[in-house]
Structures are given as C-alpha cells and as structure tokens.
C-alpha cells in the first residue's frame, strides 16, 4: 500500500526506500543557523540534532510534471529526536490536537481530496514550542497550551502556507489542503477559540472532555491561569446545561401522558436507567448522564407522589423519604428547595425552615446558577470562585456542590408548590400561547424560578407563618436587592417570575401599589404568556372596587 514515499504490503508497516545524505543539505543547515535565540529545543537537543543524518526519499513535488522521478529531503531523525525531547504536557497537547483534528477539523474540509494531516499538528506544536517560554508548559496550563497551538495553526491558515519546521522553503499545505478548505477551517478554529474552547467538552475519545477539566490545584499563580479556570468553568457549566436540557425533554414527554400514567412511566424509566447503570458497559461520561437522569426522575417521582397525597389530604407514603434521599444531591439547592416547599405546603414550617437554612448556608458566591430552559443570560458572568473551584476539584459529585439549578414544578407537582406559583402553570391569556415559539411551549404548564430568589421567597412565607417578623423582613429586603442590583439581575434566568413573587410579597405586606409596579415591571420584560397579566387584572379590579 502506497502513501507518499511509503510503500508497504500491509496496514501495520511503513517501508520507505531512502538514500542517506553524506552531508547536511543547505536547506537543513539554515535551520541550525536560525535556531540560536529560540526557547526550544534545548541546547543539548540542538547539539545532538547536528549529528543526525538526513535522507532522500522518492516523493515528487505536487503538480510537477517530473514528480515520478523527483526526490525530497527528509530530516526524520532530527524530527524523531525533537519528539523524544517533549515533556508529558507537550505530548498531551499534541494528542489533544490530533483528536480535535480527527473529530472536529474533518467537518470543515468540504473537499474529499483535501485533508489536515497529523504532521500539521506536530509542526504547529514545534513552532509554538519555539516561541513560548518553558514556564508555560505546565500541567495546570494545558488548555492554554492547546489554544496557543491552535493560534499557530490559525497563522498558517491565514497566510495560506504551512512552513516545514526544519526544511526551508517548503509549504506543507501545497497539494494537500486547498485555499477554500483552509479558509473554512480558519473560520471554524476562530469560533472554537472565541467560544472558550467549548469544543473540548465534545471530545468523547477516552472521556477526554471530562479529563481535561481534572487539573491539579495550582501551587502559584501564572499568567494564563485565569484563562484556564474560565475555560474549565465554562466546560463544566455547559456540560450540566446539556444534562438539564435532556432531563427537561424527558419531563416534557412524560407529562404529555395522562396524569394516572405518569408514575407508571416514571417507574419504567427509572428501572430502565438502573439496568443501564448496572449492566451496560458505558463511558464515564454516559455513566454520569445515567446517574443524573436517575436522580432527576427520582426527584420528580418523589414530588409527584407527595403532591397527590397533599391533594387528597393523605399522609405521605412510607417510601417517600427514601425517594427524597436518593435525589437531594442533583445540585446544591433545587431538590432541597422542592422538599422544603413540600413541607411548607403540609404546614410543617419548622422542617421547612431547617432545610431552607441549610440551603442558605450552601448558596455562597462560588455557586453557579444553571437552567435547562434554553434562555441565555443577558450578561453571562462566570463567577471567578466557581471557575477556580472547578479547576481544583473537578468531579461530578464535587461540581454538584457548586451548581444551583432553577427550581421546576410540573403541573402534577403543583400541590408541593406555594399556591401563588400555580398561576405560573396557567400563564397564557387569550391567544398568548399561539404567539410563543414551538420550542418554548413545553414549559407553559410548569412553574420555573431561579434558586436564590425562590429560597428567599420561601423564607418569607415560612417566617411569616412562624410569625418571626424580623427574619421575614430580612428575606423580603434581600429579595428586593436581587431585583434592584444590576449584577444580580443579570444572573436571573426567570426575572419576570421573580418580579411576580416579589409582587406577591408586597401584597402580603399590604403595599398593593408596589405590588402593581412589580407586576408591570414583569410585563415589561415578557408581555405575553406571563402570569403577571392575571395578578395585574386582579389587583386593578380590587383597586377599582375599593
């Protein structure tokens, strides 16, 4: 089988006929002249390279009429020496580049005859090593090193030429990668870098997407640590966002069924996931997805079961606490808040207070809010503390301690939600729902709210019931702060719902006019399919009656 100068009879061998050069050609000698001031290779490797010989191999120049009788120079022994001089971080960087090439670059090369070869990745690494200080090539800066190599590839693509690292005057793109494919690939790589290397999350080979985030605790700050932390933080957050979107889709399909069949379907799905977890050989990524789905569906089952017992005035089933115990660590807040809400709806205010205090303690500034609703934040700020935590403590179990998902109540869970939120499940007025995009309709029958403001709303209601006035007012003012401080507002996925909850608190405080202002503010964000329409009409009717 023939590939370039290789001519072998099987897939496992490369046989190349070559002629040894007695002296180094001028094209090779010029490399030794220019390498004096570079960061890499080391002087020791450099001196050893001078003793290597070169070869001529039968491989003609692309497009030449005489290519069948032409030969080219190959400094393969020098290249071999350079490869053996790489440290483990540099080798990992090359491996990641090759995986990106195999899995991603091929998508942006439209011509079948064109290809981006592994040799290009190695060449980019060599040029990057040449101009990058050795202090950069450390384990905790691996992602930054990958980005630097991609930026080198961008330079090659932008100038339309990939120079050989050693042999002068050679364009490695010639005959291998046309200009159209170069430009297509250039645009793709720019998007990858601008997207904070989100592409790394999709590298499924050897669970690489997750392993790249398993970086060690930093010993001292280096330039670029912030970049590394930001990328890891974004990867972690986006991974769980995808989990949430998948669970949202599952919840939507389940709740399209008749109410009587919901628990049966939940049991079937939970049993299926348990069997997959035990019996199927899956990657670590897929195992984590299965565990997350299991916890999420178990949480839904626990709340649906509790909701039905509250609806019919029955005590909770004996196995309900086991279900809650299996599902409380989906994240740091949402499942616990639903449990607290269930206790509140049963009138068990002390139990609700205890759980709310626990959630309040865990919800520090390093906790990142997430939602599977598909909305994007106005200002998508990644908390620095969360990013640093991700770099130092990556694992699914550890990350759930620093993530707060939005709290979702399905229609079948409504009796575990404060009655005021029931209006969120019937938010459409007249033809509102016809104005909504089809992808948004699945949550029309749900109540969904950010974890932090829901915590404060539940504290306000609970302390009101317990007649602890100073704590009730504290929760009220903290909820108001979330809506008035721009940095906090920018971190809300469901700003309009938070305004509705605050309006309800204002009503309970006896300030009807401020409540009406809050509902109007909510409608200024989302006019249609907003429960504020109901609340506003109710208050205006009450004011007109008075």
Coordinates of C-alpha atoms in Angstrom, one line a residue:
X1 CA 0.0 0.0 0.0
X2 CA 1.5 3.3 -1.1
X3 CA 1.2 6.6 1.0
X4 CA 3.7 9.2 -0.2
X5 CA 7.2 7.7 0.0
X6 CA 5.9 4.7 1.9
X7 CA 5.4 1.5 0.0
X8 CA 4.3 -1.4 2.2
X9 CA 2.3 -4.5 1.7
X10 CA 0.1 -4.3 4.8
X11 CA -1.6 -1.8 7.2
X12 CA 0.8 -2.4 10.1
X13 CA 4.1 -1.5 8.3
X14 CA 5.6 1.5 6.6
X15 CA 8.5 0.7 4.3
X16 CA 10.4 3.7 2.8
X17 CA 13.2 3.4 0.3
X18 CA 15.7 6.2 1.1
X19 CA 19.2 7.4 0.3
X20 CA 21.5 8.6 3.1
X21 CA 23.0 12.1 2.6
X22 CA 26.7 12.2 3.3
X23 CA 26.4 15.9 4.4
X24 CA 23.6 18.1 5.6
X25 CA 21.9 19.9 2.7
X26 CA 21.8 23.8 2.8
X27 CA 18.1 23.7 3.4
X28 CA 18.7 21.8 6.7
X29 CA 21.9 23.8 7.7
X30 CA 19.9 27.1 7.6
X31 CA 17.7 25.7 10.4
X32 CA 20.7 25.4 12.7
X33 CA 21.6 29.0 11.9
X34 CA 18.2 30.5 12.8
X35 CA 17.6 28.4 16.0
X36 CA 20.1 30.3 18.2
X37 CA 17.6 32.5 20.1
X38 CA 14.6 30.2 20.3
X39 CA 13.1 28.9 23.6
X40 CA 13.1 25.4 22.2
X41 CA 14.7 22.9 21.6
X42 CA 17.2 22.9 24.4
X43 CA 20.9 23.4 23.7
X44 CA 21.6 19.7 24.5
X45 CA 18.9 18.6 22.0
X46 CA 20.2 21.1 19.5
X47 CA 23.7 19.8 19.6
X48 CA 22.5 16.2 19.3
X49 CA 20.5 17.2 16.2
X50 CA 23.6 18.4 14.4
X51 CA 24.9 14.8 14.5
X52 CA 21.8 13.4 12.8
X53 CA 21.9 12.5 9.1
X54 CA 19.2 13.2 6.5
X55 CA 17.8 11.1 3.7
X56 CA 16.4 11.5 0.2
X57 CA 13.1 9.7 -0.4
X58 CA 11.2 9.2 -3.7
X59 CA 8.4 11.6 -3.3
X60 CA 7.9 14.2 -6.1
X61 CA 6.6 17.8 -5.7
X62 CA 2.8 18.2 -6.2
X63 CA 1.9 19.4 -9.6
X64 CA 5.4 18.8 -11.1
X65 CA 5.5 17.1 -14.5
X66 CA 8.5 15.1 -13.2
X67 CA 7.1 14.1 -9.8
X68 CA 7.6 10.4 -10.6
X69 CA 11.3 10.9 -10.8
X70 CA 11.8 13.6 -8.1
X71 CA 13.1 13.1 -4.6
X72 CA 12.7 15.2 -1.5
X73 CA 14.8 15.7 1.7
X74 CA 13.6 14.3 5.0
X75 CA 15.2 15.2 8.3
X76 CA 13.3 12.3 10.0
X77 CA 16.0 11.5 12.6
X78 CA 16.0 15.2 13.7
X79 CA 12.2 15.1 14.0
X80 CA 12.4 11.9 16.0
X81 CA 15.0 13.5 18.3
X82 CA 12.7 16.5 18.8
X83 CA 9.7 14.3 19.6
X84 CA 11.7 12.4 22.2
X85 CA 12.6 15.7 23.9
X86 CA 9.0 16.6 24.6
X87 CA 7.7 16.5 28.2
X88 CA 4.5 14.9 29.2
X89 CA 2.4 18.2 28.9
X90 CA 3.7 18.8 25.4
X91 CA 2.9 15.2 24.4
X92 CA -0.6 15.6 25.9
X93 CA -1.1 18.8 23.9
X94 CA -0.2 17.0 20.7
X95 CA -2.6 14.1 21.5
X96 CA -5.4 16.6 22.1
X97 CA -4.6 18.4 18.8
X98 CA -4.7 15.1 16.9
X99 CA -8.1 14.2 18.5
X100 CA -9.5 17.6 17.6
X101 CA -8.2 17.1 14.1
X102 CA -9.8 13.7 13.8
X103 CA -13.2 14.5 15.4
X104 CA -13.7 18.2 14.5
X105 CA -11.5 19.5 11.7
X106 CA -12.8 17.0 9.2
X107 CA -16.2 18.6 9.5
X108 CA -14.9 21.8 7.9
X109 CA -13.0 20.3 5.0
X110 CA -15.5 20.0 2.2
X111 CA -13.2 18.5 -0.5
X112 CA -12.6 14.8 -0.3
X113 CA -9.1 15.0 -1.7
X114 CA -8.1 17.6 0.9
X115 CA -7.0 16.7 4.4
X116 CA -5.5 18.2 7.5
X117 CA -2.7 15.8 8.5
X118 CA -1.2 14.8 11.8
X119 CA 2.1 16.3 10.6
X120 CA 0.5 19.7 10.6
X121 CA -0.4 19.3 14.3
X122 CA 3.2 18.3 15.0
X123 CA 4.5 21.2 13.0
X124 CA 2.2 23.7 14.9
X125 CA 3.4 22.3 18.2
X126 CA 7.1 22.7 17.2
X127 CA 6.6 26.3 16.1
X128 CA 4.6 27.0 19.3
X129 CA 7.4 25.5 21.5
X130 CA 10.0 27.5 19.7
X131 CA 8.4 30.9 20.7
X132 CA 6.8 30.0 24.1
X133 CA 8.7 30.2 27.4
X134 CA 9.2 26.8 29.1
X135 CA 7.3 28.1 32.2
X136 CA 4.0 27.9 30.2
X137 CA 4.3 24.2 29.5
X138 CA 3.0 23.0 32.9
X139 CA 0.1 20.6 33.8
X140 CA -2.2 23.3 35.1
X141 CA -1.9 25.3 31.9
X142 CA -2.6 22.5 29.4
X143 CA -5.7 24.2 27.9
X144 CA -3.8 27.4 27.4
X145 CA -1.1 25.4 25.6
X146 CA -3.7 23.9 23.3
X147 CA -5.1 27.3 22.5
X148 CA -1.6 28.6 21.7
X149 CA -1.1 25.7 19.2
X150 CA -4.4 26.4 17.6
X151 CA -3.4 30.0 17.2
X152 CA -0.3 28.9 15.4
X153 CA -2.4 26.8 13.1
X154 CA -4.6 29.9 12.5
X155 CA -1.5 31.8 11.4
X156 CA -0.7 29.1 8.9
X157 CA -4.2 29.1 7.5
X158 CA -4.4 32.9 7.4
X159 CA -1.2 33.2 5.4
X160 CA -2.1 30.2 3.2
X161 CA 1.1 28.4 3.9
X162 CA 2.4 25.8 6.4
X163 CA 6.1 26.0 6.6
X164 CA 8.2 23.0 7.4
X165 CA 9.8 23.4 10.9
X166 CA 13.2 22.3 9.7
X167 CA 13.4 22.3 5.9
X168 CA 13.5 25.8 4.4
X169 CA 11.2 26.9 1.6
X170 CA 8.6 24.0 1.9
X171 CA 4.9 24.6 2.0
X172 CA 3.2 21.6 3.6
X173 CA -0.3 22.7 2.5
X174 CA 0.7 22.5 -1.2
X175 CA -1.3 19.7 -2.8
X176 CA -2.9 18.6 0.5
X177 CA -5.2 21.4 1.6
X178 CA -6.8 23.8 -1.0
X179 CA -7.4 27.5 -0.2
X180 CA -11.2 27.0 0.2
X181 CA -10.7 24.3 2.8
X182 CA -8.0 26.5 4.6
X183 CA -10.5 29.4 4.9
X184 CA -13.3 27.1 6.1
X185 CA -11.0 25.6 8.7
X186 CA -9.7 29.0 9.8
X187 CA -13.3 30.2 10.5
X188 CA -14.0 27.1 12.5
X189 CA -10.9 27.4 14.7
X190 CA -11.6 31.0 15.4
X191 CA -15.1 30.1 16.6
X192 CA -13.6 27.4 18.8
X193 CA -11.2 29.8 20.5
X194 CA -13.9 32.6 20.8
X195 CA -16.2 30.0 22.4
X196 CA -13.7 29.4 25.2
X197 CA -12.8 26.0 23.7
X198 CA -16.2 24.6 24.4
X199 CA -15.3 22.1 21.7
X200 CA -13.1 20.2 24.2
X201 CA -16.3 19.1 26.0
X202 CA -17.4 17.2 22.9
X203 CA -14.2 15.1 22.7
X204 CA -15.5 11.7 23.6
X205 CA -12.4 9.7 22.8
X206 CA -11.1 8.2 26.1
X207 CA -13.5 10.6 28.0
X208 CA -11.2 13.4 27.2
X209 CA -13.8 16.1 27.5
X210 CA -14.1 15.4 31.2
X211 CA -10.4 14.5 31.9
X212 CA -9.2 17.9 30.6
X213 CA -11.1 19.5 33.5
X214 CA -9.4 17.3 36.1
X215 CA -6.5 19.7 36.6
X216 CA -4.4 19.8 39.8
X217 CA -4.6 22.5 42.4
X218 CA -2.3 25.4 41.5
X219 CA 0.8 26.0 43.5
X220 CA 1.4 29.6 42.5
X221 CA -0.4 32.0 40.0
X222 CA 0.9 32.0 36.5
X223 CA -0.2 34.3 33.6
X224 CA -2.9 32.4 31.9
X225 CA -4.4 30.7 35.0
X226 CA -7.5 32.8 34.7
X227 CA -7.9 31.6 31.1
X228 CA -7.5 28.0 32.2
X229 CA -10.0 28.4 35.0
X230 CA -12.5 30.3 32.8
X231 CA -12.4 27.5 30.2
X232 CA -12.8 24.8 32.8
X233 CA -15.7 26.6 34.4
X234 CA -17.5 27.1 31.1
X235 CA -16.9 23.4 30.2
X236 CA -18.4 22.3 33.5
X237 CA -21.4 24.6 33.3
X238 CA -22.2 23.7 29.7
X239 CA -22.0 20.0 30.4
X240 CA -24.6 20.3 33.1
X241 CA -26.7 22.6 30.9
X242 CA -26.9 19.8 28.4
X243 CA -27.9 17.4 31.1
X244 CA -30.7 19.8 32.2
X245 CA -31.9 20.2 28.7
X246 CA -32.1 16.4 28.3
X247 CA -34.0 16.0 31.5
X248 CA -36.3 18.8 30.5
X249 CA -37.1 17.0 27.3
X250 CA -37.8 13.7 29.2
X251 CA -40.1 15.6 31.7
X252 CA -41.9 17.1 28.8
X253 CA -42.6 13.8 27.1
X254 CA -43.7 12.2 30.4
X255 CA -46.1 15.0 31.3
X256 CA -47.8 14.7 27.9
X257 CA -49.3 11.5 29.1
X258 CA -52.4 11.1 31.2
X259 CA -51.9 12.0 34.9
X260 CA -52.7 8.5 36.0
X261 CA -50.0 7.1 33.8
X262 CA -47.2 9.5 34.9
X263 CA -46.0 7.5 37.9
X264 CA -46.1 4.3 35.9
X265 CA -44.0 5.9 33.2
X266 CA -41.6 7.3 35.8
X267 CA -41.1 3.8 37.3
X268 CA -40.4 2.3 33.9
X269 CA -37.8 5.0 33.1
X270 CA -36.2 4.7 36.5
X271 CA -36.0 0.9 36.2
X272 CA -34.5 1.2 32.7
X273 CA -31.9 3.6 33.9
X274 CA -30.9 1.4 36.8
X275 CA -30.5 -1.6 34.5
X276 CA -28.3 0.5 32.2
X277 CA -26.2 1.7 35.1
X278 CA -25.6 -1.9 36.2
X279 CA -25.4 -3.9 33.0
X280 CA -24.2 -1.7 30.2
X281 CA -20.5 -1.0 29.5
X282 CA -20.5 2.7 29.0
X283 CA -18.0 5.6 29.1
X284 CA -17.6 7.6 32.3
X285 CA -19.5 10.4 30.6
X286 CA -22.5 8.3 29.8
X287 CA -22.5 6.7 33.3
X288 CA -22.6 10.2 34.8
X289 CA -25.5 11.1 32.5
X290 CA -27.4 8.0 33.6
X291 CA -26.8 8.8 37.3
X292 CA -28.0 12.4 36.7
X293 CA -31.2 11.2 35.0
X294 CA -31.8 8.7 37.7
X295 CA -31.6 11.4 40.4
X296 CA -33.7 13.9 38.4
X297 CA -36.5 11.4 37.6
X298 CA -36.5 10.1 41.2
X299 CA -36.9 13.7 42.4
X300 CA -39.9 14.2 40.1
X301 CA -41.4 10.9 41.3
X302 CA -41.0 12.0 45.0
X303 CA -42.6 15.3 44.4
X304 CA -45.5 14.0 42.2
X305 CA -46.2 11.3 44.9
X306 CA -46.1 14.0 47.7
X307 CA -48.3 16.3 45.7
X308 CA -51.0 13.7 45.3
X309 CA -51.0 12.8 49.0
X310 CA -51.4 16.6 49.8
X311 CA -54.2 17.0 47.3
X312 CA -56.2 14.2 48.9
X313 CA -55.3 15.0 52.4
X314 CA -53.4 11.8 53.0
X315 CA -50.2 11.2 54.9
X316 CA -47.0 10.8 52.8
X317 CA -46.3 7.2 51.7
X318 CA -43.7 5.2 53.7
X319 CA -41.2 5.1 50.8
X320 CA -41.3 8.8 50.1
X321 CA -38.3 9.7 52.3
X322 CA -36.2 7.1 50.6
X323 CA -37.1 8.7 47.2
X324 CA -36.2 12.1 48.5
X325 CA -32.9 10.8 50.0
X326 CA -31.9 9.4 46.6
X327 CA -32.5 12.7 44.8
X328 CA -31.4 15.5 47.1
X329 CA -27.9 15.9 45.6
X330 CA -28.8 16.6 42.0
X331 CA -27.3 20.0 42.8
X332 CA -26.8 22.2 45.9
X333 CA -30.3 23.7 46.0
X334 CA -33.2 22.8 43.7
X335 CA -34.2 19.4 45.0
X336 CA -33.8 20.6 48.6
X337 CA -35.9 23.6 47.9
X338 CA -38.7 21.4 46.5
X339 CA -38.6 19.3 49.7
X340 CA -38.8 22.5 51.8
X341 CA -41.7 23.7 49.7
X342 CA -43.5 20.3 50.2
X343 CA -43.1 20.6 54.0
X344 CA -44.4 24.2 53.8
X345 CA -47.5 23.1 51.9
X346 CA -48.1 20.4 54.5
X347 CA -47.9 23.1 57.2
X348 CA -44.6 21.6 58.6
X349 CA -43.0 25.0 58.9
X350 CA -40.2 24.1 61.3
X351 CA -39.0 21.3 58.9
X352 CA -39.2 23.8 56.0
X353 CA -37.2 26.4 58.0
X354 CA -34.5 23.8 58.8
X355 CA -34.0 22.8 55.1
X356 CA -34.1 26.4 53.9
X357 CA -31.4 27.4 56.4
X358 CA -29.2 24.5 55.1
X359 CA -29.6 25.7 51.5
X360 CA -28.9 29.3 52.5
X361 CA -25.6 28.2 54.1
X362 CA -24.5 26.3 50.9
X363 CA -25.5 29.0 48.4
X364 CA -22.3 31.1 48.6
X365 CA -20.9 33.3 45.9
X366 CA -19.0 30.5 44.2
X367 CA -22.2 28.7 43.3
X368 CA -23.2 29.0 39.7
X369 CA -26.8 29.2 38.6
X370 CA -28.0 27.0 35.7
X371 CA -31.2 26.3 33.8
X372 CA -32.3 23.9 31.1
X373 CA -35.0 26.3 29.8
X374 CA -32.8 27.3 26.8
X375 CA -32.7 31.0 27.8
X376 CA -29.4 32.9 27.8
X377 CA -28.5 35.4 30.5
X378 CA -28.2 39.0 29.5
X379 CA -24.7 39.1 30.9
X380 CA -23.3 35.6 31.2
X381 CA -20.8 36.1 34.0
X382 CA -18.8 33.1 35.3
X383 CA -18.0 33.6 38.9
X384 CA -14.3 33.5 39.4
X385 CA -14.6 31.4 42.6
X386 CA -16.7 28.8 40.7
X387 CA -14.1 28.6 37.9
X388 CA -11.2 28.2 40.3
X389 CA -13.2 25.6 42.3
X390 CA -13.8 23.7 39.0
X391 CA -10.1 23.5 38.2
X392 CA -9.1 22.3 41.6
X393 CA -12.0 19.9 42.5
X394 CA -13.4 18.5 39.3
X395 CA -15.7 15.5 39.6
X396 CA -19.4 15.2 39.1
X397 CA -20.0 14.8 42.8
X398 CA -17.9 17.9 43.7
X399 CA -19.4 20.1 41.0
X400 CA -22.9 19.5 42.1
X401 CA -21.9 21.3 45.4
X402 CA -21.3 24.4 43.4
X403 CA -24.3 24.4 41.0
X404 CA -27.8 25.7 41.7
X405 CA -30.4 24.6 39.1
X406 CA -33.6 26.5 38.6
X407 CA -36.5 25.0 40.6
X408 CA -39.1 23.4 38.4
X409 CA -42.6 22.4 39.4
X410 CA -44.5 20.3 36.8
X411 CA -48.3 20.6 36.7
X412 CA -48.5 17.2 38.6
X413 CA -46.3 18.6 41.3
X414 CA -48.4 21.7 42.0
X415 CA -49.6 20.8 45.5
X416 CA -46.0 20.8 46.6
X417 CA -45.6 24.4 45.4
X418 CA -46.8 27.6 47.1
X419 CA -50.3 28.3 45.7
X420 CA -49.2 31.6 44.3
X421 CA -46.9 29.8 41.8
X422 CA -49.9 27.8 40.4
X423 CA -50.6 30.9 38.3
X424 CA -47.3 30.3 36.5
X425 CA -48.8 27.0 35.3
X426 CA -51.7 28.8 33.7
X427 CA -49.9 31.9 32.4
X428 CA -51.5 32.2 28.9
X429 CA -54.2 34.8 28.4
X430 CA -56.5 34.5 25.4
X431 CA -54.3 33.7 22.4
X432 CA -50.9 34.2 24.2
X433 CA -49.8 30.6 23.6
X434 CA -50.2 31.0 19.9
X435 CA -47.6 33.7 19.9
X436 CA -44.9 31.6 21.6
X437 CA -42.3 29.7 19.7
X438 CA -43.0 26.0 19.5
X439 CA -39.8 25.1 21.3
X440 CA -40.9 27.2 24.3
X441 CA -44.4 25.7 24.7
X442 CA -43.2 22.6 26.7
X443 CA -42.7 24.7 29.9
X444 CA -46.0 26.6 29.6
X445 CA -47.7 24.2 32.1
X446 CA -44.7 24.4 34.6
X447 CA -43.6 26.9 37.2
X448 CA -39.9 27.6 37.0
X449 CA -37.9 30.0 39.0
X450 CA -34.2 30.7 39.9
X451 CA -33.0 29.0 43.1
X452 CA -31.7 32.0 45.0
X453 CA -34.8 34.2 44.8
X454 CA -37.0 31.2 45.4
X455 CA -35.1 30.4 48.6
X456 CA -35.8 34.0 49.8
X457 CA -39.5 33.8 48.8
X458 CA -39.9 30.5 50.7
X459 CA -38.1 32.0 53.7
X460 CA -40.5 35.0 53.6
X461 CA -43.6 32.7 53.5
X462 CA -42.2 30.3 56.2
X463 CA -41.2 33.0 58.7
X464 CA -44.5 34.7 58.1
X465 CA -46.2 31.5 59.1
X466 CA -43.9 31.1 62.1
X467 CA -44.5 34.8 63.0
X468 CA -40.8 35.6 63.1
X469 CA -41.2 39.1 61.8
X470 CA -37.5 40.2 61.7
X471 CA -36.5 37.2 59.6
X472 CA -39.5 37.7 57.4
X473 CA -38.5 41.3 56.7
X474 CA -34.9 40.3 56.1
X475 CA -35.9 37.8 53.4
X476 CA -38.2 40.5 51.9
X477 CA -35.4 43.1 51.6
X478 CA -32.9 40.5 50.3
X479 CA -35.4 39.5 47.6
X480 CA -35.8 43.2 46.7
X481 CA -32.0 43.6 46.5
X482 CA -31.8 40.8 43.9
X483 CA -34.2 42.8 41.7
X484 CA -32.5 46.2 42.2
X485 CA -28.8 45.3 41.9
X486 CA -27.9 45.0 38.2
X487 CA -25.2 42.5 38.8
X488 CA -27.7 40.2 40.5
X489 CA -30.5 40.8 37.9
X490 CA -28.1 39.8 35.1
X491 CA -27.8 36.4 36.7
X492 CA -31.5 35.6 36.6
X493 CA -33.0 33.2 34.1
X494 CA -36.6 34.0 35.1
X495 CA -36.6 37.6 36.0
X496 CA -40.3 38.1 35.3
X497 CA -41.2 35.2 37.7
X498 CA -39.0 36.7 40.4
X499 CA -40.8 40.0 40.0
X500 CA -44.1 38.2 40.3
X501 CA -43.0 36.6 43.5
X502 CA -41.8 39.9 44.9
X503 CA -45.2 41.4 43.9
X504 CA -46.9 38.7 46.0
X505 CA -44.7 39.6 49.0
X506 CA -45.6 43.3 48.5
X507 CA -49.3 42.3 48.6
X508 CA -48.8 40.3 51.8
X509 CA -47.1 43.4 53.2
X510 CA -50.2 45.4 52.3
X511 CA -48.4 47.5 49.7
X512 CA -50.8 47.0 46.7
X513 CA -49.3 49.8 44.7
X514 CA -45.8 48.5 44.9
X515 CA -47.1 45.0 44.0
X516 CA -48.8 46.5 40.9
X517 CA -45.5 48.2 40.0
X518 CA -43.7 44.9 40.3
X519 CA -46.3 43.1 38.0
X520 CA -46.0 45.9 35.5
X521 CA -42.2 45.6 35.5
X522 CA -42.6 41.8 34.9
X523 CA -44.8 42.5 31.9
X524 CA -42.2 45.0 30.5
X525 CA -39.9 42.0 30.3
X526 CA -42.3 39.5 28.9
X527 CA -45.7 40.8 27.8
X528 CA -47.3 37.5 26.7
X529 CA -47.5 34.2 28.5
X530 CA -46.8 35.9 31.8
X531 CA -48.8 35.2 34.9
X532 CA -48.4 38.9 35.8
X533 CA -51.4 39.5 33.5
X534 CA -53.6 37.6 35.9
X535 CA -52.2 39.3 39.0
X536 CA -52.4 42.8 37.5
X537 CA -56.1 42.3 36.4
X538 CA -56.9 41.0 39.9
X539 CA -55.3 44.0 41.7
X540 CA -56.7 46.6 39.3
X541 CA -60.2 45.1 39.9
X542 CA -59.7 45.2 43.6
X543 CA -58.5 48.8 43.5
X544 CA -61.5 49.8 41.3
X545 CA -63.8 48.1 43.7
X546 CA -62.4 49.9 46.6

